[in-house]
């Protein structure tokens, strides 16, 4: 856009300085009028707003953009940062907004809107800078995926594991632990480790003292021998400890007692594979570059509509969903997998995290 035009029209003598400063960081610049409609856009801003065909007069909350906030909430007139800037008159308003591209993908933009006064001192328009931050949001999604995968690894752990508080009370446990003590979850709540293992509280206390991770031999409440290891997992002063149990009175070598392999994939808002870990490529028998853009349900022995119902359920409830099905592997034998679909709070654009555990031999 022309800095001179902006200066004359809106009375902003330093417009050229703002324009060139923002361009140096890869920003697009646009001017939106009093009604929050696009009046002018430079080449970069037009590109970020879905191409040079973006029409003048369009608002950021136009249905063509399907704009959303980071928390997944739709952007509307009451939450539009450009309208907010036009209302406050004195300070800039910033937000991160996701818009839908022509390719059906979400492009994340850091939007900063600065009210522009006219010659009479009243706000006449908003100068808006647009910087693409899709990569940053995706990186946050990867961190979030790692956290979910860690939780899934705990749940699927081959050995019984639990987390206890400073008093030895059970806070959390995995499936193997619930199977070993043969009690439903509601009976495990509000019980202590001593209820299930001899000297359980003493063992867990040692983890925050001088013997973290050291194997201690004890017995289950029924008298069967078990070796126990405990580590502090305290991150906020809660005094919590993770406890792992290995049967037969002997610890298996480290590689043999690792949790089952967990393949993980991020499925984007359009239902396509966005990225995945190395275990996913091993499981499906193809490199991630070949998998990216394909629909995950093509590899699952279930109707696409059924898989979509699981995904939609997770997006609406933000609660994970789990099911079992068969998986078709490229160039290999089919196998049975346990699939867990989980929300991805870091992306909030409809993306979900899917983990697949090969249970074909179980």
Tab-separated table of C-alpha atoms in Angstrom:
chain	number	residue	atom	x	y	z
A	1	UNK	CA	0.000	0.000	0.000
A	2	UNK	CA	1.121	3.590	-0.293
A	3	UNK	CA	2.394	5.140	2.913
A	4	UNK	CA	1.700	8.527	1.357
A	5	UNK	CA	-1.929	7.589	0.680
A	6	UNK	CA	-2.309	6.386	4.237
A	7	UNK	CA	-0.761	9.579	5.614
A	8	UNK	CA	-3.015	11.877	3.585
A	9	UNK	CA	-6.212	9.890	4.119
A	10	UNK	CA	-5.837	9.239	7.821
A	11	UNK	CA	-3.496	11.993	8.975
A	12	UNK	CA	-0.737	9.643	10.202
A	13	UNK	CA	2.558	11.315	9.334
A	14	UNK	CA	4.708	8.373	10.475
A	15	UNK	CA	2.833	5.702	8.536
A	16	UNK	CA	5.861	4.946	6.354
A	17	UNK	CA	7.938	4.155	9.468
A	18	UNK	CA	5.365	1.714	10.820
A	19	UNK	CA	5.011	0.123	7.404
A	20	UNK	CA	8.712	-0.484	6.809
A	21	UNK	CA	9.344	-1.629	10.383
A	22	UNK	CA	6.625	-4.248	10.187
A	23	UNK	CA	7.689	-5.400	6.734
A	24	UNK	CA	11.159	-6.102	8.107
A	25	UNK	CA	9.676	-8.884	10.295
A	26	UNK	CA	7.638	-10.401	7.458
A	27	UNK	CA	4.379	-8.729	8.352
A	28	UNK	CA	1.591	-7.900	5.984
A	29	UNK	CA	-0.097	-4.525	6.397
A	30	UNK	CA	-3.720	-3.659	5.828
A	31	UNK	CA	-6.096	-0.832	6.618
A	32	UNK	CA	-9.625	-1.583	7.802
A	33	UNK	CA	-12.244	1.162	7.801
A	34	UNK	CA	-14.593	2.308	10.584
A	35	UNK	CA	-16.855	-0.689	9.937
A	36	UNK	CA	-13.894	-3.094	10.271
A	37	UNK	CA	-13.969	-3.779	6.535
A	38	UNK	CA	-10.812	-4.228	4.474
A	39	UNK	CA	-9.946	-0.985	2.686
A	40	UNK	CA	-6.338	-1.511	1.575
A	41	UNK	CA	-3.856	-4.365	1.782
A	42	UNK	CA	-0.281	-4.757	0.682
A	43	UNK	CA	0.853	-7.825	-1.241
A	44	UNK	CA	1.875	-9.779	1.862
A	45	UNK	CA	-1.372	-9.054	3.712
A	46	UNK	CA	-3.424	-10.101	0.682
A	47	UNK	CA	-1.394	-13.323	0.477
A	48	UNK	CA	-1.998	-14.107	4.149
A	49	UNK	CA	-5.703	-13.391	3.776
A	50	UNK	CA	-6.046	-16.231	1.264
A	51	UNK	CA	-4.617	-14.691	-1.885
A	52	UNK	CA	-4.781	-11.618	-4.108
A	53	UNK	CA	-8.455	-12.263	-4.835
A	54	UNK	CA	-9.400	-11.294	-1.270
A	55	UNK	CA	-12.074	-8.658	-1.970
A	56	UNK	CA	-12.119	-5.178	-0.494
A	57	UNK	CA	-14.863	-4.695	2.071
A	58	UNK	CA	-14.461	-8.124	3.667
A	59	UNK	CA	-14.378	-8.419	7.458
A	60	UNK	CA	-12.185	-10.748	9.480
A	61	UNK	CA	-15.318	-12.541	10.726
A	62	UNK	CA	-16.540	-13.188	7.183
A	63	UNK	CA	-17.739	-16.818	6.840
A	64	UNK	CA	-15.182	-17.459	4.074
A	65	UNK	CA	-12.397	-17.249	6.667
A	66	UNK	CA	-14.120	-19.482	9.273
A	67	UNK	CA	-11.917	-17.578	11.725
A	68	UNK	CA	-11.252	-19.009	15.176
A	69	UNK	CA	-9.330	-18.074	18.312
A	70	UNK	CA	-6.616	-20.235	19.876
A	71	UNK	CA	-9.171	-21.845	22.177
A	72	UNK	CA	-11.177	-22.970	19.140
A	73	UNK	CA	-13.998	-20.484	19.684
A	74	UNK	CA	-15.323	-18.878	16.490
A	75	UNK	CA	-14.320	-15.258	15.935
A	76	UNK	CA	-17.329	-12.975	15.746
A	77	UNK	CA	-18.070	-9.281	15.929
A	78	UNK	CA	-17.714	-9.187	19.702
A	79	UNK	CA	-14.269	-10.840	19.694
A	80	UNK	CA	-12.787	-9.372	16.502
A	81	UNK	CA	-9.507	-7.615	17.481
A	82	UNK	CA	-9.951	-5.103	14.657
A	83	UNK	CA	-13.369	-4.001	15.923
A	84	UNK	CA	-11.932	-3.879	19.432
A	85	UNK	CA	-9.156	-1.556	18.285
A	86	UNK	CA	-11.669	0.717	16.562
A	87	UNK	CA	-13.596	0.903	19.824
A	88	UNK	CA	-10.759	1.649	22.241
A	89	UNK	CA	-9.385	4.530	20.108
A	90	UNK	CA	-6.137	4.925	22.051
A	91	UNK	CA	-4.250	1.615	22.191
A	92	UNK	CA	-3.507	-1.352	19.967
A	93	UNK	CA	-5.266	-4.713	20.277
A	94	UNK	CA	-3.477	-7.997	19.566
A	95	UNK	CA	-4.725	-11.558	19.165
A	96	UNK	CA	-3.862	-14.822	17.418
A	97	UNK	CA	-6.467	-15.833	14.860
A	98	UNK	CA	-6.791	-18.931	12.685
A	99	UNK	CA	-8.323	-18.588	9.228
A	100	UNK	CA	-9.246	-21.260	6.716
A	101	UNK	CA	-7.176	-21.284	3.512
A	102	UNK	CA	-8.378	-22.277	0.060
A	103	UNK	CA	-6.606	-25.600	0.609
A	104	UNK	CA	-8.771	-26.295	3.651
A	105	UNK	CA	-5.966	-25.797	6.176
A	106	UNK	CA	-5.801	-23.457	9.157
A	107	UNK	CA	-3.377	-20.549	8.849
A	108	UNK	CA	-2.569	-18.903	12.182
A	109	UNK	CA	-1.996	-15.133	12.176
A	110	UNK	CA	-0.769	-12.795	14.871
A	111	UNK	CA	-3.096	-9.841	14.368
A	112	UNK	CA	-2.233	-6.441	15.819
A	113	UNK	CA	-4.664	-3.609	15.170
A	114	UNK	CA	-3.760	0.032	15.820
A	115	UNK	CA	-6.511	2.690	15.676
A	116	UNK	CA	-5.748	5.494	13.231
A	117	UNK	CA	-7.058	8.993	13.990
A	118	UNK	CA	-8.324	11.287	11.285
A	119	UNK	CA	-7.580	14.995	10.989
A	120	UNK	CA	-10.329	15.728	13.526
A	121	UNK	CA	-8.773	13.367	16.079
A	122	UNK	CA	-11.474	10.693	15.922
A	123	UNK	CA	-10.691	7.115	14.948
A	124	UNK	CA	-11.213	6.681	11.224
A	125	UNK	CA	-9.634	3.292	10.586
A	126	UNK	CA	-7.310	0.631	11.958
A	127	UNK	CA	-3.815	-0.167	10.713
A	128	UNK	CA	-3.465	-3.948	11.009
A	129	UNK	CA	-0.285	-5.990	10.903
A	130	UNK	CA	-0.520	-9.689	10.048
A	131	UNK	CA	2.301	-12.116	10.838
A	132	UNK	CA	1.967	-15.837	10.126
A	133	UNK	CA	2.660	-17.941	13.231
A	134	UNK	CA	1.408	-21.315	11.992
A	135	UNK	CA	4.801	-22.925	12.646
A	136	UNK	CA	4.850	-21.706	16.242
A	137	UNK	CA	1.369	-23.048	16.901
A	138	UNK	CA	2.345	-26.363	15.326
A	139	UNK	CA	5.426	-26.551	17.547
A	140	UNK	CA	3.204	-26.076	20.564
A	141	UNK	CA	1.039	-28.884	19.234
A	142	UNK	CA	4.073	-31.175	19.111
A	143	UNK	CA	4.857	-30.439	22.768
A	144	UNK	CA	1.260	-31.128	23.679
A	145	UNK	CA	1.360	-34.363	21.709
A	146	UNK	CA	4.407	-35.472	23.685
A	147	UNK	CA	2.513	-34.886	26.922
A	148	UNK	CA	-0.437	-36.924	25.693
A	149	UNK	CA	1.860	-39.688	24.485
A	150	UNK	CA	3.529	-39.778	27.894
A	151	UNK	CA	0.128	-40.231	29.503
A	152	UNK	CA	-0.743	-42.970	27.053
A	153	UNK	CA	2.583	-44.703	27.772
A	154	UNK	CA	1.726	-44.692	31.486
A	155	UNK	CA	-1.751	-46.101	30.833
A	156	UNK	CA	-0.425	-48.842	28.539
A	157	UNK	CA	2.641	-49.671	30.652
A	158	UNK	CA	3.416	-53.393	30.729
A	159	UNK	CA	4.167	-53.280	34.482
A	160	UNK	CA	1.795	-52.054	37.223
A	161	UNK	CA	2.434	-48.383	38.042
A	162	UNK	CA	0.765	-45.872	40.305
A	163	UNK	CA	1.260	-42.338	41.595
A	164	UNK	CA	0.912	-41.615	45.312
A	165	UNK	CA	0.835	-38.381	47.284
A	166	UNK	CA	3.086	-37.392	50.182
A	167	UNK	CA	0.913	-39.385	52.592
A	168	UNK	CA	1.044	-42.524	50.453
A	169	UNK	CA	-2.503	-42.148	49.129
A	170	UNK	CA	-3.248	-43.345	45.595
A	171	UNK	CA	-3.637	-40.446	43.180
A	172	UNK	CA	-3.493	-42.265	39.843
A	173	UNK	CA	-2.747	-45.730	38.473
A	174	UNK	CA	-2.459	-47.518	35.146
A	175	UNK	CA	-4.469	-50.407	33.803
A	176	UNK	CA	-1.864	-52.986	34.741
A	177	UNK	CA	-2.058	-51.894	38.390
A	178	UNK	CA	-5.870	-52.086	38.430
A	179	UNK	CA	-5.710	-55.565	36.888
A	180	UNK	CA	-3.080	-56.726	39.381
A	181	UNK	CA	-5.012	-55.703	42.485
A	182	UNK	CA	-8.254	-56.729	40.759
A	183	UNK	CA	-10.262	-53.744	41.919
A	184	UNK	CA	-12.405	-51.237	39.997
A	185	UNK	CA	-11.339	-47.616	39.950
A	186	UNK	CA	-13.931	-46.458	42.481
A	187	UNK	CA	-12.542	-48.888	45.069
A	188	UNK	CA	-8.974	-47.697	44.496
A	189	UNK	CA	-9.886	-44.088	45.140
A	190	UNK	CA	-8.980	-42.790	48.588
A	191	UNK	CA	-6.925	-45.893	49.425
A	192	UNK	CA	-3.240	-45.900	50.302
A	193	UNK	CA	-0.345	-47.854	48.829
A	194	UNK	CA	-0.147	-49.749	52.120
A	195	UNK	CA	-3.546	-51.263	51.271
A	196	UNK	CA	-1.976	-53.186	48.393
A	197	UNK	CA	1.745	-53.535	49.130
A	198	UNK	CA	3.588	-54.241	52.373
A	199	UNK	CA	5.562	-51.175	53.535
A	200	UNK	CA	4.287	-49.259	50.533
A	201	UNK	CA	4.443	-45.833	52.176
A	202	UNK	CA	8.014	-46.449	53.367
A	203	UNK	CA	9.121	-47.405	49.853
A	204	UNK	CA	7.501	-44.387	48.235
A	205	UNK	CA	8.985	-42.045	50.853
A	206	UNK	CA	12.462	-43.348	50.027
A	207	UNK	CA	12.080	-41.990	46.497
A	208	UNK	CA	12.243	-38.431	47.766
A	209	UNK	CA	15.114	-39.315	50.091
A	210	UNK	CA	18.327	-41.166	49.373
A	211	UNK	CA	17.111	-44.121	47.270
A	212	UNK	CA	15.205	-42.883	44.185
A	213	UNK	CA	14.807	-45.666	41.615
A	214	UNK	CA	16.423	-48.288	43.839
A	215	UNK	CA	14.754	-51.712	43.724
A	216	UNK	CA	13.142	-52.782	46.989
A	217	UNK	CA	11.776	-56.301	47.523
A	218	UNK	CA	8.407	-56.572	49.230
A	219	UNK	CA	5.115	-58.434	48.788
A	220	UNK	CA	1.643	-57.721	47.505
A	221	UNK	CA	-1.147	-57.883	50.064
A	222	UNK	CA	-1.670	-61.525	49.094
A	223	UNK	CA	1.936	-62.446	49.872
A	224	UNK	CA	3.303	-62.690	46.324
A	225	UNK	CA	6.832	-61.240	46.017
A	226	UNK	CA	7.341	-58.105	43.991
A	227	UNK	CA	10.209	-55.685	43.381
A	228	UNK	CA	9.342	-52.029	43.634
A	229	UNK	CA	10.979	-48.888	42.307
A	230	UNK	CA	9.870	-45.369	43.163
A	231	UNK	CA	10.781	-41.939	41.759
A	232	UNK	CA	9.734	-38.464	42.743
A	233	UNK	CA	7.459	-36.854	40.124
A	234	UNK	CA	6.898	-33.714	42.155
A	235	UNK	CA	6.694	-30.621	39.962
A	236	UNK	CA	4.718	-28.248	42.178
A	237	UNK	CA	5.509	-29.128	45.793
A	238	UNK	CA	2.837	-31.817	46.001
A	239	UNK	CA	5.268	-34.536	47.075
A	240	UNK	CA	3.925	-37.015	44.509
A	241	UNK	CA	5.842	-40.201	43.724
A	242	UNK	CA	5.611	-42.679	40.832
A	243	UNK	CA	5.855	-46.331	41.871
A	244	UNK	CA	6.533	-49.252	39.519
A	245	UNK	CA	6.093	-52.941	40.369
A	246	UNK	CA	7.912	-55.876	38.749
A	247	UNK	CA	6.704	-59.384	39.495
A	248	UNK	CA	8.712	-62.521	40.278
A	249	UNK	CA	11.072	-60.702	42.634
A	250	UNK	CA	13.477	-59.661	39.871
A	251	UNK	CA	13.718	-56.599	37.695
A	252	UNK	CA	13.729	-57.210	33.945
A	253	UNK	CA	16.436	-55.551	31.845
A	254	UNK	CA	15.509	-51.992	30.962
A	255	UNK	CA	14.681	-52.569	27.240
A	256	UNK	CA	12.380	-55.484	28.041
A	257	UNK	CA	10.239	-53.614	30.500
A	258	UNK	CA	9.696	-50.533	28.389
A	259	UNK	CA	6.019	-49.676	27.718
A	260	UNK	CA	4.504	-50.894	24.485
A	261	UNK	CA	5.421	-48.860	21.419
A	262	UNK	CA	2.988	-46.053	20.808
A	263	UNK	CA	2.582	-44.597	17.342
A	264	UNK	CA	1.252	-41.045	17.364
A	265	UNK	CA	-0.198	-38.847	14.657
A	266	UNK	CA	-1.720	-35.369	14.521
A	267	UNK	CA	-4.852	-35.318	12.371
A	268	UNK	CA	-5.722	-31.818	11.180
A	269	UNK	CA	-9.098	-30.125	11.100
A	270	UNK	CA	-9.774	-31.597	7.664
A	271	UNK	CA	-9.158	-35.173	8.840
A	272	UNK	CA	-5.761	-35.500	7.148
A	273	UNK	CA	-2.445	-36.666	8.594
A	274	UNK	CA	-0.420	-33.557	9.480
A	275	UNK	CA	2.578	-35.210	11.119
A	276	UNK	CA	3.522	-38.311	13.086
A	277	UNK	CA	6.355	-39.896	15.017
A	278	UNK	CA	8.823	-42.546	13.832
A	279	UNK	CA	6.735	-45.340	15.329
A	280	UNK	CA	3.825	-44.307	13.119
A	281	UNK	CA	5.930	-44.723	9.996
A	282	UNK	CA	7.116	-48.121	11.248
A	283	UNK	CA	3.561	-49.229	11.964
A	284	UNK	CA	2.070	-48.061	8.658
A	285	UNK	CA	5.109	-49.016	6.586
A	286	UNK	CA	5.604	-45.671	4.869
A	287	UNK	CA	7.613	-42.475	5.348
A	288	UNK	CA	5.843	-39.515	6.918
A	289	UNK	CA	6.265	-37.523	3.707
A	290	UNK	CA	4.141	-40.089	1.875
A	291	UNK	CA	1.587	-40.290	4.676
A	292	UNK	CA	1.101	-36.552	5.120
A	293	UNK	CA	-2.144	-35.353	3.576
A	294	UNK	CA	-3.766	-38.803	3.556
A	295	UNK	CA	-6.768	-39.597	5.717
A	296	UNK	CA	-5.935	-41.844	8.657
A	297	UNK	CA	-9.142	-43.861	8.367
A	298	UNK	CA	-7.899	-45.246	5.033
A	299	UNK	CA	-5.622	-47.451	7.130
A	300	UNK	CA	-8.350	-48.534	9.565
A	301	UNK	CA	-10.888	-51.309	9.095
A	302	UNK	CA	-13.892	-49.128	9.786
A	303	UNK	CA	-16.173	-46.794	7.823
A	304	UNK	CA	-14.894	-43.254	7.456
A	305	UNK	CA	-18.114	-41.995	9.044
A	306	UNK	CA	-17.513	-44.093	12.157
A	307	UNK	CA	-13.990	-42.732	12.638
A	308	UNK	CA	-15.272	-39.195	12.072
A	309	UNK	CA	-17.850	-39.679	14.831
A	310	UNK	CA	-15.037	-40.470	17.276
A	311	UNK	CA	-13.110	-37.389	16.138
A	312	UNK	CA	-16.160	-35.114	16.334
A	313	UNK	CA	-16.960	-36.471	19.785
A	314	UNK	CA	-13.484	-35.582	21.028
A	315	UNK	CA	-13.637	-32.104	19.504
A	316	UNK	CA	-16.969	-31.356	21.163
A	317	UNK	CA	-16.366	-32.945	24.580
A	318	UNK	CA	-12.565	-32.498	24.848
A	319	UNK	CA	-12.542	-35.994	26.314
A	320	UNK	CA	-10.467	-38.844	24.773
A	321	UNK	CA	-12.183	-41.739	23.022
A	322	UNK	CA	-10.736	-45.231	22.686
A	323	UNK	CA	-11.610	-48.191	20.453
A	324	UNK	CA	-10.067	-51.257	18.823
A	325	UNK	CA	-9.955	-52.095	15.132
A	326	UNK	CA	-7.729	-53.660	12.507
A	327	UNK	CA	-5.054	-51.671	10.758
A	328	UNK	CA	-3.949	-52.130	7.149
A	329	UNK	CA	-0.181	-51.802	6.778
A	330	UNK	CA	1.471	-50.920	3.503
A	331	UNK	CA	3.478	-53.911	2.315
A	332	UNK	CA	2.862	-55.871	5.520
A	333	UNK	CA	0.390	-58.026	7.388
A	334	UNK	CA	-2.677	-56.453	8.922
A	335	UNK	CA	-2.707	-56.135	12.691
A	336	UNK	CA	-5.085	-55.257	15.495
A	337	UNK	CA	-4.610	-51.855	17.137
A	338	UNK	CA	-6.013	-49.960	20.056
A	339	UNK	CA	-6.772	-46.427	18.912
A	340	UNK	CA	-7.108	-43.440	21.227
A	341	UNK	CA	-8.307	-40.090	19.918
A	342	UNK	CA	-7.386	-37.148	22.149
A	343	UNK	CA	-7.892	-33.382	22.012
A	344	UNK	CA	-4.940	-31.150	21.259
A	345	UNK	CA	-5.297	-27.988	23.352
A	346	UNK	CA	-2.176	-26.477	21.804
A	347	UNK	CA	-3.598	-26.234	18.299
A	348	UNK	CA	-7.285	-25.652	18.954
A	349	UNK	CA	-8.051	-25.617	15.263
A	350	UNK	CA	-9.878	-28.912	15.116
A	351	UNK	CA	-6.656	-30.942	15.208
A	352	UNK	CA	-6.675	-34.096	17.305
A	353	UNK	CA	-3.920	-36.438	18.476
A	354	UNK	CA	-4.363	-40.118	17.666
A	355	UNK	CA	-2.257	-42.865	19.247
A	356	UNK	CA	-2.156	-46.424	17.943
A	357	UNK	CA	-0.930	-49.384	19.987
A	358	UNK	CA	-0.262	-52.651	18.156
A	359	UNK	CA	-2.103	-55.369	20.113
A	360	UNK	CA	-2.115	-57.873	17.286
A	361	UNK	CA	0.031	-60.297	19.286
A	362	UNK	CA	-1.753	-59.815	22.624
